Coordinates of C-alpha atoms in Angstrom, one line a residue:
X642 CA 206.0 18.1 113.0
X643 CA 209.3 18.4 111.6
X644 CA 210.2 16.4 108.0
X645 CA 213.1 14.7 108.3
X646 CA 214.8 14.9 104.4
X647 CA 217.3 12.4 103.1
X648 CA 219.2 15.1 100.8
X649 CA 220.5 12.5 98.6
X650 CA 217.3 10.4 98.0
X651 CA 215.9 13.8 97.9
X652 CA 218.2 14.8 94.6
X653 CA 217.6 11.4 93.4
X654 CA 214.0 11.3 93.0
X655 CA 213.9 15.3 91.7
X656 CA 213.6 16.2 87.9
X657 CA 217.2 18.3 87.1
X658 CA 216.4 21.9 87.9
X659 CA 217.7 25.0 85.7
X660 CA 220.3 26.1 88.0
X661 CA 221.9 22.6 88.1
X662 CA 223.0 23.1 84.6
X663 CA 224.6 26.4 85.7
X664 CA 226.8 24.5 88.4
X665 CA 227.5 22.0 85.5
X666 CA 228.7 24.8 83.6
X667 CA 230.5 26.6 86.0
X668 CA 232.4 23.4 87.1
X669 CA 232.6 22.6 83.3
X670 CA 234.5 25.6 82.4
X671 CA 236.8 25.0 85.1
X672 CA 237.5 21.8 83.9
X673 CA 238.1 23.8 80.4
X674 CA 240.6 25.8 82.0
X675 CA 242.7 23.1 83.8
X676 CA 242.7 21.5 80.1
X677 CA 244.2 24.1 78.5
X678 CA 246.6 24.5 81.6
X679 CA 247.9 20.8 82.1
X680 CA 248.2 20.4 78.1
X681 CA 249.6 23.7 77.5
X682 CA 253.3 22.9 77.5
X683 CA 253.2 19.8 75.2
X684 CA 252.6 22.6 72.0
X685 CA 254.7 25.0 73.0
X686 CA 257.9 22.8 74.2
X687 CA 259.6 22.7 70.5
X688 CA 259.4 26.5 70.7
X689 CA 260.7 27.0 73.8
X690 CA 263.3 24.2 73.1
X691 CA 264.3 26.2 69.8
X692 CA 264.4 29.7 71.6
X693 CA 266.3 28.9 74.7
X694 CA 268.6 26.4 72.9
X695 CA 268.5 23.7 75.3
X696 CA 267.8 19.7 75.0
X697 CA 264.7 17.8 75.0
X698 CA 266.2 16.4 78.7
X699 CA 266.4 19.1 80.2
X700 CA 263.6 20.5 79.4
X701 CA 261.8 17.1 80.7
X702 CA 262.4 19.1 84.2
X703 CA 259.7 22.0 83.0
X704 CA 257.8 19.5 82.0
X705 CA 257.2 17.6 84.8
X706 CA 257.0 19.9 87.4
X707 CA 253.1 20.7 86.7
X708 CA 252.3 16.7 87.0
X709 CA 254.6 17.2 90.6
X710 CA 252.4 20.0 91.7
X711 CA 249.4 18.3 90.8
X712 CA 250.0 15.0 92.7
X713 CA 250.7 18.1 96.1
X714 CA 247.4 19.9 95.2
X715 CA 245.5 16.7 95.0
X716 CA 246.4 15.7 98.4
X717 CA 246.1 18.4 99.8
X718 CA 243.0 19.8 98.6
X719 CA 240.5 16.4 99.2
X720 CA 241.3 16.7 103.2
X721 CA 240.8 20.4 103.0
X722 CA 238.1 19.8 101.4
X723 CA 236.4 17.4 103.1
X724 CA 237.3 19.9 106.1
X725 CA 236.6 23.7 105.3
X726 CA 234.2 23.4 102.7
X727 CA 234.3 22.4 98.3
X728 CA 233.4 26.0 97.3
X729 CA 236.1 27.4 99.2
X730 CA 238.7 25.1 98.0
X731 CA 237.9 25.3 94.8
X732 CA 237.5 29.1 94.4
X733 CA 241.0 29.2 95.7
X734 CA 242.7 26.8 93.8
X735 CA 241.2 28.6 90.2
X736 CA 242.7 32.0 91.5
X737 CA 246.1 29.9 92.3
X738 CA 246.9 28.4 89.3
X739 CA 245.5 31.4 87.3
X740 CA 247.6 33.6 89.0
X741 CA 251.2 31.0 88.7
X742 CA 249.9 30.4 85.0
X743 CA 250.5 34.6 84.3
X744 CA 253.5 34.7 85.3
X745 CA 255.2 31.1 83.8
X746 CA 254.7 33.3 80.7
X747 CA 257.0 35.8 81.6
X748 CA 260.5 33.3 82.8
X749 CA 263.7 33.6 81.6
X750 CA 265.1 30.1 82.4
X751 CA 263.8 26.5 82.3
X752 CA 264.5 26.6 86.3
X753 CA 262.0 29.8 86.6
X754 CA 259.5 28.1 84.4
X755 CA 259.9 24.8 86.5
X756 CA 259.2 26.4 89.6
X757 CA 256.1 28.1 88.2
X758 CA 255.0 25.3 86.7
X759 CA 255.0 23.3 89.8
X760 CA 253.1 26.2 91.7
X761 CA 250.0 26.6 89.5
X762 CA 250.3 22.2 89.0
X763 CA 249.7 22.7 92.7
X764 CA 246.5 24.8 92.1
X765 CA 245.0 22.3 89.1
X766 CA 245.8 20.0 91.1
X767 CA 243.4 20.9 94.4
X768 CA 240.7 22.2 91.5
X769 CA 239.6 19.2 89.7
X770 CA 239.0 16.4 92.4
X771 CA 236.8 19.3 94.3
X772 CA 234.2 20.6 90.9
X773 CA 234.1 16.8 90.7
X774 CA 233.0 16.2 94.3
X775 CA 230.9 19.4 94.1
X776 CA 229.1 18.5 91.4
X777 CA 228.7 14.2 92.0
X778 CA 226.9 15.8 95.4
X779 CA 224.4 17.5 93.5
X780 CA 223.8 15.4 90.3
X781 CA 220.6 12.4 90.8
X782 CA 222.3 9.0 90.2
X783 CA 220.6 8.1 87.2
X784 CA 222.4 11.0 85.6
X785 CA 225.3 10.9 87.8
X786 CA 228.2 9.5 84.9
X787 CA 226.7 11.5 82.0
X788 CA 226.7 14.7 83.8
X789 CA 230.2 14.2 85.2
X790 CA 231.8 13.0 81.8
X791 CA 230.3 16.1 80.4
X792 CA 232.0 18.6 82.8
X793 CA 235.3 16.7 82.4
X794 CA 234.9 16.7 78.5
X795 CA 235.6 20.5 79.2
X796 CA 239.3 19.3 79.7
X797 CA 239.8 17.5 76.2
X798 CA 237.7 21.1 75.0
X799 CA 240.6 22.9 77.0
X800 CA 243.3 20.8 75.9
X801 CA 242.3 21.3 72.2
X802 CA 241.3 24.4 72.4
X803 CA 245.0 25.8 73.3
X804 CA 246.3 23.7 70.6
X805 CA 244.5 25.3 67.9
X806 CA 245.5 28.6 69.8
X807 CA 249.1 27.6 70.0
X808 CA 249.0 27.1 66.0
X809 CA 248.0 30.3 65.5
X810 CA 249.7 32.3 68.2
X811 CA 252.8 30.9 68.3
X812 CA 254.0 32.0 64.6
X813 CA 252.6 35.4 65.5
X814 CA 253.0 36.2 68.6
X815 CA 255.3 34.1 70.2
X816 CA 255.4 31.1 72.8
X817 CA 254.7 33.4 75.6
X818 CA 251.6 34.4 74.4
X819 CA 249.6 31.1 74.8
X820 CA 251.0 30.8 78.4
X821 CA 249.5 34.5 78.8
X822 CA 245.6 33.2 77.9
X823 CA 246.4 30.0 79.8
X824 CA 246.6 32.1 83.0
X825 CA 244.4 35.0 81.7
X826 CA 240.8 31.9 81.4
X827 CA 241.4 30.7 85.2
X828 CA 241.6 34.3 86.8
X829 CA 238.4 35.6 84.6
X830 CA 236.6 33.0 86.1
X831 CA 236.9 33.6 89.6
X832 CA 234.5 35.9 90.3
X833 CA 231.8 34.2 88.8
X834 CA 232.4 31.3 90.7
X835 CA 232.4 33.1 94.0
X836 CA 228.9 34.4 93.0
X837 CA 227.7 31.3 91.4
X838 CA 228.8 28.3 93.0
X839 CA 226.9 26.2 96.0
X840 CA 228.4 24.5 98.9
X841 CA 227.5 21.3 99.0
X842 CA 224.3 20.5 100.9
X843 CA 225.4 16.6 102.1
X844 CA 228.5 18.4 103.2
X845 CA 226.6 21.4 105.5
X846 CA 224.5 18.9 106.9
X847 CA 227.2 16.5 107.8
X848 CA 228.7 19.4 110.1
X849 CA 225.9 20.4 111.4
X850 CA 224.9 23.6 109.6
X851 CA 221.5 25.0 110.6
X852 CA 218.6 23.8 108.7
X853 CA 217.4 27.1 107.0
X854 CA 220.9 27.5 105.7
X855 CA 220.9 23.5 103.9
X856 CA 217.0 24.7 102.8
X857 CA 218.2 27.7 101.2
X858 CA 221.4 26.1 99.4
X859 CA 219.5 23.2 98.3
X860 CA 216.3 24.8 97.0
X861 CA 218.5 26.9 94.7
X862 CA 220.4 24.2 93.0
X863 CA 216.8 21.6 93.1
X864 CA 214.1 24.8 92.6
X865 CA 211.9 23.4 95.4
X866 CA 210.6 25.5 98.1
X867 CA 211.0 24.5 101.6
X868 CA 208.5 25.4 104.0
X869 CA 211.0 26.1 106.9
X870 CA 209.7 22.7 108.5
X871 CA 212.4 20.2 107.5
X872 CA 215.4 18.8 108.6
X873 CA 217.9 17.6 106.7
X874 CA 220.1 14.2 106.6
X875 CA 223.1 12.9 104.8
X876 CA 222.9 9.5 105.5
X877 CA 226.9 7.9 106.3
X878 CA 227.7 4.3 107.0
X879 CA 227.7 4.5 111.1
X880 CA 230.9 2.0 111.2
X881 CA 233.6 5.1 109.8
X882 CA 232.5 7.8 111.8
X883 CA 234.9 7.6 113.7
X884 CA 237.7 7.4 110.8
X885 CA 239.6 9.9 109.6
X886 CA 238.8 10.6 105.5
X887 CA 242.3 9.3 105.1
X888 CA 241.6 6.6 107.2
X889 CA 238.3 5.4 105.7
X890 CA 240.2 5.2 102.4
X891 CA 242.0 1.6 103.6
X892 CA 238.6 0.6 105.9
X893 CA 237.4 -2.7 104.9
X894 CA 235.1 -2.5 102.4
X895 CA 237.2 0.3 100.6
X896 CA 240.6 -0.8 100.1
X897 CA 240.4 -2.7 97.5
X898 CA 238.5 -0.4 95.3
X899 CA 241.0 2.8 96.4
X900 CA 244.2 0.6 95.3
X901 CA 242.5 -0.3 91.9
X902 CA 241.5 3.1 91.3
X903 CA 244.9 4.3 92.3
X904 CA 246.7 1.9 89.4
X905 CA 244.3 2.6 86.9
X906 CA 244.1 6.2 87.0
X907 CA 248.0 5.9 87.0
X908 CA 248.4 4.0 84.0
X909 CA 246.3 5.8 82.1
X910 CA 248.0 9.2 83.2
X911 CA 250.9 7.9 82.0
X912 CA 249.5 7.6 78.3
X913 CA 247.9 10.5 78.2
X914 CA 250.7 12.6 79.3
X915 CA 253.4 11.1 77.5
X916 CA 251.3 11.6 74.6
X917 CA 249.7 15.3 75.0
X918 CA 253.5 16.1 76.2
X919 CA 255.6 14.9 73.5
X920 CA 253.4 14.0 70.8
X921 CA 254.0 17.6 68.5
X922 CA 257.7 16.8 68.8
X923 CA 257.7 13.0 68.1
X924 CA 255.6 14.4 65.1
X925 CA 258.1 17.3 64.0
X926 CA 260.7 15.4 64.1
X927 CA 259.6 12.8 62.2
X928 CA 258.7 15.9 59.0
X929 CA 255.4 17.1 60.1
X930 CA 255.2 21.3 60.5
X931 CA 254.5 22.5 63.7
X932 CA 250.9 23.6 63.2
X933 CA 250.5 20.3 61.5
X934 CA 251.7 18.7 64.2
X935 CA 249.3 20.8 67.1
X936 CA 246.4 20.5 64.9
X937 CA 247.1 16.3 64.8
X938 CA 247.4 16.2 68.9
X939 CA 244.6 18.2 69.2
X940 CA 242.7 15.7 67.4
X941 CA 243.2 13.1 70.5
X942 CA 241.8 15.9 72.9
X943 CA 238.3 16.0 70.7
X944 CA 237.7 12.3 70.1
X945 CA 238.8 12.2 74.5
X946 CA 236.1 15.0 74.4
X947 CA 233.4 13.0 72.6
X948 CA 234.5 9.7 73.7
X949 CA 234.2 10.7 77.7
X950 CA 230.2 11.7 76.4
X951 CA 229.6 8.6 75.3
X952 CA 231.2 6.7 78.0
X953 CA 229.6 8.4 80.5
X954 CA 226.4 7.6 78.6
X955 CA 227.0 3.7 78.3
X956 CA 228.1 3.7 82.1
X957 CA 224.5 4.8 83.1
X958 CA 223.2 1.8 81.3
X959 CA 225.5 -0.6 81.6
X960 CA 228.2 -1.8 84.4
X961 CA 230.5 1.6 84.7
X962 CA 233.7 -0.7 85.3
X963 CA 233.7 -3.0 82.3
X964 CA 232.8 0.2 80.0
X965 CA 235.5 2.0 81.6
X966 CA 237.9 -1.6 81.0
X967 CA 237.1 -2.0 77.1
X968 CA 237.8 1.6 76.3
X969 CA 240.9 1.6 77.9
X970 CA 241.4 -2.2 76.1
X971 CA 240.3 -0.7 72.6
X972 CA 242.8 2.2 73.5
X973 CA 245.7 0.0 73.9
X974 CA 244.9 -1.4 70.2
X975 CA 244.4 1.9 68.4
X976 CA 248.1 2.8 70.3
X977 CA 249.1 -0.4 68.4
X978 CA 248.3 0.7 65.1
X979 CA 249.9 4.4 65.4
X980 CA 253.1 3.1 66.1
X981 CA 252.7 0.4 63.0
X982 CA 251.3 2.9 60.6
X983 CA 254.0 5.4 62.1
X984 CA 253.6 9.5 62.2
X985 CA 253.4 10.2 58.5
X986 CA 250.9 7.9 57.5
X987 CA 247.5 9.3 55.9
X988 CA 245.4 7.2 58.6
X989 CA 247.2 9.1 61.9
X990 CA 244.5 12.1 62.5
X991 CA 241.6 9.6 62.6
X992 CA 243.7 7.1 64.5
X993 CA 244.8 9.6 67.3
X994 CA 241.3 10.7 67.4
X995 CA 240.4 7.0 68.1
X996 CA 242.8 6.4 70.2
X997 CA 241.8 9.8 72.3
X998 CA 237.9 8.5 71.9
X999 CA 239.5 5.6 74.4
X1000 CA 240.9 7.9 76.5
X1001 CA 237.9 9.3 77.4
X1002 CA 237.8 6.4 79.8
X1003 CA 240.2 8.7 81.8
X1004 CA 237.2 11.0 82.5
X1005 CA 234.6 8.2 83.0
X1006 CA 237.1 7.1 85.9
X1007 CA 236.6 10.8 87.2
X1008 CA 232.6 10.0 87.1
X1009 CA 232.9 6.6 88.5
X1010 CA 235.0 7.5 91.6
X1011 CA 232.7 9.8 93.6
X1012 CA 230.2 7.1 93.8
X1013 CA 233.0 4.9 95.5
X1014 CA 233.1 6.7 98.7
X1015 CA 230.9 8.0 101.4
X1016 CA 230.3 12.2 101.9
X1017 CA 232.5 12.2 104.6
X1018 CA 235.5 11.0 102.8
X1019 CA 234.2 11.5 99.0
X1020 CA 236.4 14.7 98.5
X1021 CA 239.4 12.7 99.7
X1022 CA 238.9 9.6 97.8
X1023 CA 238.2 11.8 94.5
X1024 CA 241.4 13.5 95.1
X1025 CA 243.9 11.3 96.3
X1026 CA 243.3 8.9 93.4
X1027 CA 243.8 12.1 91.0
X1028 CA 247.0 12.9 93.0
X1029 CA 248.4 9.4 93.6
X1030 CA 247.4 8.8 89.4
X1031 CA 249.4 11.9 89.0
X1032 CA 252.9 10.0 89.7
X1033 CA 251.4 8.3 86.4
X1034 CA 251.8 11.3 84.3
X1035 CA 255.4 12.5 86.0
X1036 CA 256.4 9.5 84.7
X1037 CA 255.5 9.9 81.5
X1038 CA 256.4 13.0 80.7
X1039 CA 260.0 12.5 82.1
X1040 CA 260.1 9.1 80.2
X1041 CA 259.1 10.9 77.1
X1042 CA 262.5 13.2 77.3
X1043 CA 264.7 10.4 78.3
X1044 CA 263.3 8.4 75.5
X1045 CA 263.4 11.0 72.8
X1046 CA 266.9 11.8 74.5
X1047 CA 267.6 8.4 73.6
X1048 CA 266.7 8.7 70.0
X1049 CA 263.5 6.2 70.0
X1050 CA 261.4 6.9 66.9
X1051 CA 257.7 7.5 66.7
X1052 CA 256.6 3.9 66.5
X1053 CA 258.9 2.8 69.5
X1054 CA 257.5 5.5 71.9
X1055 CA 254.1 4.8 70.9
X1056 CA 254.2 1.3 71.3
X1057 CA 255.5 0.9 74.5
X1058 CA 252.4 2.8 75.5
X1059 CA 250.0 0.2 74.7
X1060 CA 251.5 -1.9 77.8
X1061 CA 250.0 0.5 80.5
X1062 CA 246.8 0.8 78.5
X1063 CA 246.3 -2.5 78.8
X1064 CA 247.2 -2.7 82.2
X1065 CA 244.6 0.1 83.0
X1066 CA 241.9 -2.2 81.4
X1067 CA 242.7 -4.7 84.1
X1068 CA 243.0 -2.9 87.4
X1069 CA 239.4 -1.3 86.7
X1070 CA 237.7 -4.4 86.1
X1071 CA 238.4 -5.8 90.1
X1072 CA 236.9 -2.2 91.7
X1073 CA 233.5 -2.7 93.8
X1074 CA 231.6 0.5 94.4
X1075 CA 231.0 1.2 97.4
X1076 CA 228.2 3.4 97.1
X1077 CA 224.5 2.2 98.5
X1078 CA 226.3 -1.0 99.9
X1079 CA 226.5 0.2 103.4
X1080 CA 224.6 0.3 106.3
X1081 CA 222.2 3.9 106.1
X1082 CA 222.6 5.5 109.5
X1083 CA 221.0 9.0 109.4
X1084 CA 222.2 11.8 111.7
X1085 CA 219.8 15.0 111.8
X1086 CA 220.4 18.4 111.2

């Protein structure tokens, strides 16, 4: 008699096996990498600015493309996705961006560097919604938000990381050298996660891959042994079959949540970027060296890396949405008190690191998203609120050129920032997972 196995339930009820910490890693590092990618040019604009002789505007260009490429990589790579397969997707998005990364190090003009920029965004773009998927398909519920904020606090490790590498590099060796290990992390990588990384089991058994094949993937990540007797289900809500991903996006039920999710992750892009962008120069110019002025930024990367830990933590225990609301809230107040206290006050390490503890709301978004779809359109959902948040961080980082071009001081950029924060805080708070509030129609395979 053939036993019929619910994969998630299945997950759910299992004790975390030693491999899953592998995929954790894996995806974690590539998280790492995207960090130090998408935060890259934010410490090494005021050299490039100083070498190439060219304004803070124009360079805005450069330093927006990434965002740009991101939004194109995001929605393209959650259909794709959804449609050839997460491990495929994401393999190829590493090599991408890796590859794009490399040679950005080697332009000779801001247009050169623009158009590089936008081609590996393009490639961090389709990466992160699909080790997010990858990995919410794999991790039991109970776990699920801890698990994922731990992976994405590989970014804020990235992000900092290249900061401190930029303040040592950069009076050494040159600008060009932290864009050569930028691209250098992604591409060592690859090869690892061709030989490491899973497909997704919901996903195989949701087109119909043969039931030895979903036993053999599955008992890796779960260590169980299958007996070769079992089928395998991946339960989807019978109503969207028929949907497109896209389409299931705006179906009743998940509109709502997808439009909220949309704002919030845009707002809070906004902050971040504008901040990780343009911070080091607001600093500089207002006295502070430019190693002092890495080392501060970097300093919003680890409290984001801690914070997203301990946020992810809270929204097992608690309601994710108001956790994910007060940090962004308490975020908008620390932002408050930066621009008061202004850039050379003796309180601004421990306030952006506060501030960056908030932000770490940006990753427990990441966490709380994957639960908000079903398998069939998870991949999508993930990634078109990353790439439709994205528009969030082209804004800022052009705003924070045309308001430096401008001549706004520290405190005036920094509190205009509190108004999106704020405005993050609210769109969470009127989401409704979706998750386990649909009808459980099981298809066998």
């Amino acid at each position: 008699m053939t036993k019929m196995i619910d994969i998630k339930a299945f997950i759910d009820d299992r004790p975390i096996a030693p491999f899953l910490w592998v995929l954790v890693a894996m995806c974690f590092l590539v998280v790492v990498a995207d960090g130090m990618d998408v935060a890259i040019m934010g410490f090494v604009t005021p050299s490039i600015l100083q070498d190439w002789n060219i304004s803070r505007p124009a360079f805005g260009l450069v330093i927006g493309a990434a965002p740009f490429g991101l939004v194109i990589g995001a929605l393209i790579a959650g259909p794709s996705s959804d449609r050839f397969g997460r491990k495929i997707v994401l393999t190829i998005s590493v090599l991408l961006f890796g590859i794009f990364m490399f040679m950005a190090a080697w332009s000779s003009s801001p247009q050169e560097m623009a158009l590089l920029r936008l081609l590996a965004g393009m490639g961090m773009g389709a990466a992160m919604p699909n080790a997010t998927t990858l990995l919410s398909e794999y991790v039991p519920q109970r776990r699920l938000s801890l698990l994922i904020t731990i992976m994405f606090s590989g970014f804020s490790l990235g992000s900092a990381a290249i900061g401190f590498i930029a303040g040592y590099m950069i009076p050494h060796f040159g600008w060009r050298s932290v864009l050569l290990v930028g691209g250098i992390t992604p591409l060592v990588l690859v090869p690892f996660l061709l030989a490491l990384l899973p497909e997704s089991a919901r996903y195989l058994a949701l087109q119909g891959a043969p039931a030895d094949k979903i036993a053999k993937v599955l008992g890796r990540v779960t260590g169980h042994r299958f007996t070769g007797g079992e089928s395998f289900v991946s339960p989807e809500p019978s109503p969207l079959r028929a949907r497109s991903p896209i389409g299931v996006l705006f179906s009743d039920g998940y509109a709502r949540t997808t439009i909220a999710l949309w704002i919030t992750y845009f707002m809070g892009l906004m902050v971040v970027y504008l901040l990780t962008g343009w911070l080091p120069t607001l600093m500089k110019d207002a006295g502070l060296t430019i190693t002092a002025a890495a080392n501060v930024t970097a300093m919003f990367q680890i409290g984001s890396m801690i914070g997203a830990i301990l946020i992810g933590w809270g929204m097992d225990r608690g309601h994710p949405s108001r956790v994910i609301g007060a940090a962004y809230l308490a975020g908008a107040v620390f932002i408050m008190g930066l621009a008061w206290l202004g850039a050379l006050s003796g309180w601004l390490p421990a306030l952006v690191f506060a501030a960056g503890f908030c932000f770490g709301a940006q990753t427990g978004l990441n966490a709380f998203a994957p639960g908000c779809y079903p398998t069939m359109a998870r991949a999508t959902g993930v990634s078109w609120m990353l790439g439709m948040g994205r528009f969030g961080s082209i804004v800022g980082s052009l705003a924070g050129g045309a308001l430096l071009g401008l001549g706004w001081s520290f405190g005036a950029v920094l509190g205009i920032l509190a108004i999106p924060a704020l405005c993050a805080a609210i769109a969470i708070a009127s989401t409704r997972p979706a998750a386990g509030s649909f009808p459980r129609e099981a298809a066998a395979h």
